[in-house]
Tab-separated table of C-alpha atoms in Angstrom:
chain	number	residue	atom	x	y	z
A	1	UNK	CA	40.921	63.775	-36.852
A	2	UNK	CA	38.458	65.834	-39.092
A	3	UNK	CA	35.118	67.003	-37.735
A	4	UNK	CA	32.232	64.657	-39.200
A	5	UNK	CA	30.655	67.979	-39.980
A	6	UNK	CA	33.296	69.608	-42.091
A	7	UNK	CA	32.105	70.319	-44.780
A	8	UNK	CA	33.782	68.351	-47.481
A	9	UNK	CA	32.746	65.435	-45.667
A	10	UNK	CA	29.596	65.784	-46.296
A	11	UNK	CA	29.597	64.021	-50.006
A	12	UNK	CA	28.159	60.870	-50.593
A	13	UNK	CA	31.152	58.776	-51.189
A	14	UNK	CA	30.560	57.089	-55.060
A	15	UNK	CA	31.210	53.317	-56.112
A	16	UNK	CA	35.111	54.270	-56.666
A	17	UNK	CA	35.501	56.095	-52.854
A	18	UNK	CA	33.505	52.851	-51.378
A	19	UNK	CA	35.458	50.344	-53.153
A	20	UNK	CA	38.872	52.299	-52.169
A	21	UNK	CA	37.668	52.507	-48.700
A	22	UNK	CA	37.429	48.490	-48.626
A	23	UNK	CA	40.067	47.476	-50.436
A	24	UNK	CA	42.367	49.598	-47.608
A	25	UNK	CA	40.353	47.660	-44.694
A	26	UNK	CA	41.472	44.438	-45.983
A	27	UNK	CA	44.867	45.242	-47.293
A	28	UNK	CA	48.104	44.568	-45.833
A	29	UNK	CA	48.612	48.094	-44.363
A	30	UNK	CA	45.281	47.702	-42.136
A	31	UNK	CA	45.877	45.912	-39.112
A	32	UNK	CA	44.743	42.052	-39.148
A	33	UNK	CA	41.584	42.770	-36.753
A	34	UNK	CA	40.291	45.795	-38.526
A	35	UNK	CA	36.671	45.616	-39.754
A	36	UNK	CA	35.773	44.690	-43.254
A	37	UNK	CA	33.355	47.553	-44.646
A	38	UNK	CA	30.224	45.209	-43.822
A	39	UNK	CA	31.657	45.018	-40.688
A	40	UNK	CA	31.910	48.789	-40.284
A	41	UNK	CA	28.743	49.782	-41.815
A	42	UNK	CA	26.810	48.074	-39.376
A	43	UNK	CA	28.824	49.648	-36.544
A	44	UNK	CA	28.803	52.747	-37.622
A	45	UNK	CA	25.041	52.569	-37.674
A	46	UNK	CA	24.958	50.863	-34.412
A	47	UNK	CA	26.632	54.516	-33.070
A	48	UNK	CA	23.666	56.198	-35.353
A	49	UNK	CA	20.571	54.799	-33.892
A	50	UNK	CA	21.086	54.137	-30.374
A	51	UNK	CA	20.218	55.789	-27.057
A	52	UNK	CA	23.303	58.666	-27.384
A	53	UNK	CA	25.008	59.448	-30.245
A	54	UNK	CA	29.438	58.994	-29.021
A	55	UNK	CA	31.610	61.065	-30.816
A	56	UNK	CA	34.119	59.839	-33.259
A	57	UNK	CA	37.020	59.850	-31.039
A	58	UNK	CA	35.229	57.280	-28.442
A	59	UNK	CA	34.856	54.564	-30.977
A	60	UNK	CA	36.942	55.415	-34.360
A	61	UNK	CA	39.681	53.955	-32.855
A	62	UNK	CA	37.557	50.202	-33.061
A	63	UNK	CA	37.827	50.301	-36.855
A	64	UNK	CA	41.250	48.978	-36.564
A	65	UNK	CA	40.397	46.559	-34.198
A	66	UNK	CA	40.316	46.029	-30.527
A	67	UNK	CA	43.960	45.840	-29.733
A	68	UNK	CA	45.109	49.632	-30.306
A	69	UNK	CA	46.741	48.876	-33.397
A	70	UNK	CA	47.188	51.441	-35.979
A	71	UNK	CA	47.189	51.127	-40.040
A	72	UNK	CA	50.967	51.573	-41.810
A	73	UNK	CA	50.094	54.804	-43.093
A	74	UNK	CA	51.721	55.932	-46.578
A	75	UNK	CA	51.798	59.265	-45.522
A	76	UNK	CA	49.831	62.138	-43.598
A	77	UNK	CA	47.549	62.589	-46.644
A	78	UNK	CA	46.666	58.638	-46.896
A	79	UNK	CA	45.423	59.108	-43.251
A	80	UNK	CA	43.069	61.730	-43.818
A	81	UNK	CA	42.106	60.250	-47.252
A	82	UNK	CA	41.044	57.112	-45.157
A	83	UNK	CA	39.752	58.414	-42.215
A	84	UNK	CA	37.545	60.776	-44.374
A	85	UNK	CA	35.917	58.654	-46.216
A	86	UNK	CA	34.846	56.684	-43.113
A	87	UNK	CA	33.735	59.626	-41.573
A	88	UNK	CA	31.543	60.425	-44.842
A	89	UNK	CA	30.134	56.598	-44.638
A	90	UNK	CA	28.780	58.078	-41.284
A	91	UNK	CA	27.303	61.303	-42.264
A	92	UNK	CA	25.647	59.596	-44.949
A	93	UNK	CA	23.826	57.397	-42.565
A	94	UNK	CA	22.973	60.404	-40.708
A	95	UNK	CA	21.359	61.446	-43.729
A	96	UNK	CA	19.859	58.053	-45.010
A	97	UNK	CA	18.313	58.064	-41.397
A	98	UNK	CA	17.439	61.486	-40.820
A	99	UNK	CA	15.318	61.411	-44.504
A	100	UNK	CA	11.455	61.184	-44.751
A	101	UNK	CA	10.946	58.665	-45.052
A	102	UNK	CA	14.264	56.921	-43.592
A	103	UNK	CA	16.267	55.896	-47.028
A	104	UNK	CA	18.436	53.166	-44.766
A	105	UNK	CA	20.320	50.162	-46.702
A	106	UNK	CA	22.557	48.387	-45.070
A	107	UNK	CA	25.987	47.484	-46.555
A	108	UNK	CA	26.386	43.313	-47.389
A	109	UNK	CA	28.050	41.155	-49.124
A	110	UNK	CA	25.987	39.169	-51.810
A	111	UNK	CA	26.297	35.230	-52.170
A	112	UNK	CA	26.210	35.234	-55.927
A	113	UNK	CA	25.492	31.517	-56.388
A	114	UNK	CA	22.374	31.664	-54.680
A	115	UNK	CA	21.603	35.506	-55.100
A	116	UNK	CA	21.253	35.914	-51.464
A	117	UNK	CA	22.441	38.725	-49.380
A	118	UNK	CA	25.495	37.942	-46.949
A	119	UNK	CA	24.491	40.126	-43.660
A	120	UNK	CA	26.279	38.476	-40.909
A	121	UNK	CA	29.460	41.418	-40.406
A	122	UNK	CA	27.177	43.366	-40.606
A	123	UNK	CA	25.330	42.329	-37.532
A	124	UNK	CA	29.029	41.896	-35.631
A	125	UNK	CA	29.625	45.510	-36.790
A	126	UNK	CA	26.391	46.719	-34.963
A	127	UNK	CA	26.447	44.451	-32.027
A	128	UNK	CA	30.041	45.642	-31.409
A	129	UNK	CA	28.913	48.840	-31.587
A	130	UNK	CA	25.835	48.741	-29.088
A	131	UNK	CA	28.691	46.761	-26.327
A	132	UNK	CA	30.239	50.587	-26.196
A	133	UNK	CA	27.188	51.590	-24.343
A	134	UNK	CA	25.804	48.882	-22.765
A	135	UNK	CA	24.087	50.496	-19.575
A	136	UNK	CA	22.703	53.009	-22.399
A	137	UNK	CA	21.119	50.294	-24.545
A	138	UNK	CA	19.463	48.309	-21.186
A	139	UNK	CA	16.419	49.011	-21.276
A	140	UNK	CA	15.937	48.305	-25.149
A	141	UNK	CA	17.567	45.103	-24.211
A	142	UNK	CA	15.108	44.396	-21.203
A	143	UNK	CA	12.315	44.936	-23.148
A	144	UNK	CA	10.841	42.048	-24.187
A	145	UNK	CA	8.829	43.767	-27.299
A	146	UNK	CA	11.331	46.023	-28.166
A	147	UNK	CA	14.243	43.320	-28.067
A	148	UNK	CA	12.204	41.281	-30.682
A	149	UNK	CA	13.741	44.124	-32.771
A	150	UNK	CA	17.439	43.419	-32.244
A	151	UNK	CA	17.206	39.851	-31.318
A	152	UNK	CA	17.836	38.659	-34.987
A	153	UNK	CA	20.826	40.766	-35.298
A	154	UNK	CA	21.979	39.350	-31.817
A	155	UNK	CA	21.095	35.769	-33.331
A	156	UNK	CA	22.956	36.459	-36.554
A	157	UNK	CA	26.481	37.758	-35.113
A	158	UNK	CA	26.266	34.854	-32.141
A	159	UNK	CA	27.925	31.536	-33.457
A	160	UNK	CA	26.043	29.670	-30.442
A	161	UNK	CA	22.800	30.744	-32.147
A	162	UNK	CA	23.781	29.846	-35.467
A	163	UNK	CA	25.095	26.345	-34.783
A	164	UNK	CA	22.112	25.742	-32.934
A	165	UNK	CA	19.842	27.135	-35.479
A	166	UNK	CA	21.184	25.506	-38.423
A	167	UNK	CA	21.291	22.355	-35.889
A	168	UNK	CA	17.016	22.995	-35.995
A	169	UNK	CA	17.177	22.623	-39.809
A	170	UNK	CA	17.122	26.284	-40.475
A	171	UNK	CA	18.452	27.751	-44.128
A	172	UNK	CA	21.299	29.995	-42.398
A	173	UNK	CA	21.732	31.944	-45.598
A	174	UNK	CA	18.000	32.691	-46.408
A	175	UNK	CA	17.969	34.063	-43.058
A	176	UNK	CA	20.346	36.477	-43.711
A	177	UNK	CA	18.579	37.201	-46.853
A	178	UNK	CA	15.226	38.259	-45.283
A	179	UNK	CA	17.303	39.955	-42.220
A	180	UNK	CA	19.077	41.693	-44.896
A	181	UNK	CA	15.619	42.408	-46.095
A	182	UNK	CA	13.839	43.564	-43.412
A	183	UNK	CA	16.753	45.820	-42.095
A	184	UNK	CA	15.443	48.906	-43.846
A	185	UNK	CA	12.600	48.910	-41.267
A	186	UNK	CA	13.955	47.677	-38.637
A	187	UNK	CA	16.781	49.996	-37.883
A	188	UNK	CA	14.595	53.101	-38.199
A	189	UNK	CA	12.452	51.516	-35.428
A	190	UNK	CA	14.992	50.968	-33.174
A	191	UNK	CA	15.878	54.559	-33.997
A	192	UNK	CA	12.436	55.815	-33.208
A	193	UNK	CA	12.759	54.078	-29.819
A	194	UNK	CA	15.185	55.880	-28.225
A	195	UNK	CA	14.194	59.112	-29.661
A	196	UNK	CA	10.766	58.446	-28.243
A	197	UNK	CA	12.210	57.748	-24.879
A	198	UNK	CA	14.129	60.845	-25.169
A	199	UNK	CA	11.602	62.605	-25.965
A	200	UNK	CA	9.421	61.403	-22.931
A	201	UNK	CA	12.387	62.289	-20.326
A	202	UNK	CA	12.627	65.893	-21.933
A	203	UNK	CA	8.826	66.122	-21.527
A	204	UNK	CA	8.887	65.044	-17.919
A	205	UNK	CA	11.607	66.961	-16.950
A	206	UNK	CA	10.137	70.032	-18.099
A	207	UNK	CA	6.546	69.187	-16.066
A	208	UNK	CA	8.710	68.424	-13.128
A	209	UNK	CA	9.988	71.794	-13.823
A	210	UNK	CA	7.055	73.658	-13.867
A	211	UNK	CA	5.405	71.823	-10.682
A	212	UNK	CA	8.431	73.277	-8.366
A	213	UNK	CA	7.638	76.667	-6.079
């Protein structure tokens, strides 16, 4: 597999590369449980914003789904054609994330009857990809104010939640909508969470540091 720093993979993929990328993730030669590009845009992120950033080879594998199943590869060069332009999806997140402000937009699907964005793969993508580290993402997740921040992703992906939401009366698709919505913020918080905590163990290390004789 490429490095996700090589150079030539860091271009922003255009309309054509994206719409290449998901037609292969729901084409006959991907395997039946492999993520739609919804799907894999919110993992991807999930890997982006979390309490450690895993390399590639930990959770590429996932894209294909959770069975070890691999694509039917054309050939050697449809591989790395593929597998590149995930790997640029993910350095451009790194970059959406890493601008000033934060430029993140998270990749949905768009009811076009009602003009409302889809967002639910999404939210499986990125809930799939905090359950790779889940003793990393604890204490976000026992944090009652900080949780607030994930809990309607978590409510979104869970079809417990849903049934018992839209069982309330809620509009299930104008809550995606203002998820979708209010993702843009939300995802660079939970990014400045765990950089803030990481920040705070660096600092304390290095007073513990300086306090030993």
């Amino acid at each position: 597999m490429p490095s996700p720093k090589d150079n030539e993979l860091l271009t922003t993929l255009t309309e054509a590369e994206l719409d290449e990328l998901a037609t292969f993730l729901e084409s006959d030669a991907a395997p039946i449980q492999s993520m739609d590009i919804s799907m894999l845009h919110g993992f991807l992120t999930a890997q982006l914003v979390g309490p450690e950033e895993l390399p590639p080879d930990t959770w590429f594998g996932l894209v294909w789904g959770e069975r070890g199943e691999k694509p039917e590869w054309e050939s050697r060069a449809q591989q790395e054609r593929i597998e590149g332009l995930i790997l640029r999806v993910y350095n451009h997140l790194t970059d959406e994330l890493n601008a000033e402000p934060p430029s993140f937009t998270p990749l949905v699907y768009l009811d076009q009857e009602r003009n409302l964005d889809i967002v639910q793969q999404w939210c499986y993508g990125f809930m799939l990809g905090t359950s790779l580290n889940p003793r990393g993402w604890k204490p976000m997740m026992d944090d009652e104010e900080a949780m607030q921040l994930i809990s309607p992703i978590l409510d979104c992906s869970d079809e417990e939640a849903r049934e018992q939401a839209e069982a309330a009366g809620e509009d299930l698709a104008q809550f995606e909508h203002d998820l979708a919505a209010a993702l843009p913020e939300v995802i660079p918080t939970i990014r400045e969470y765990w950089q803030e905590r990481t920040e705070a163990r660096a600092s304390h290390s290095t007073r513990g540091s300086r306090t030993r004789h």
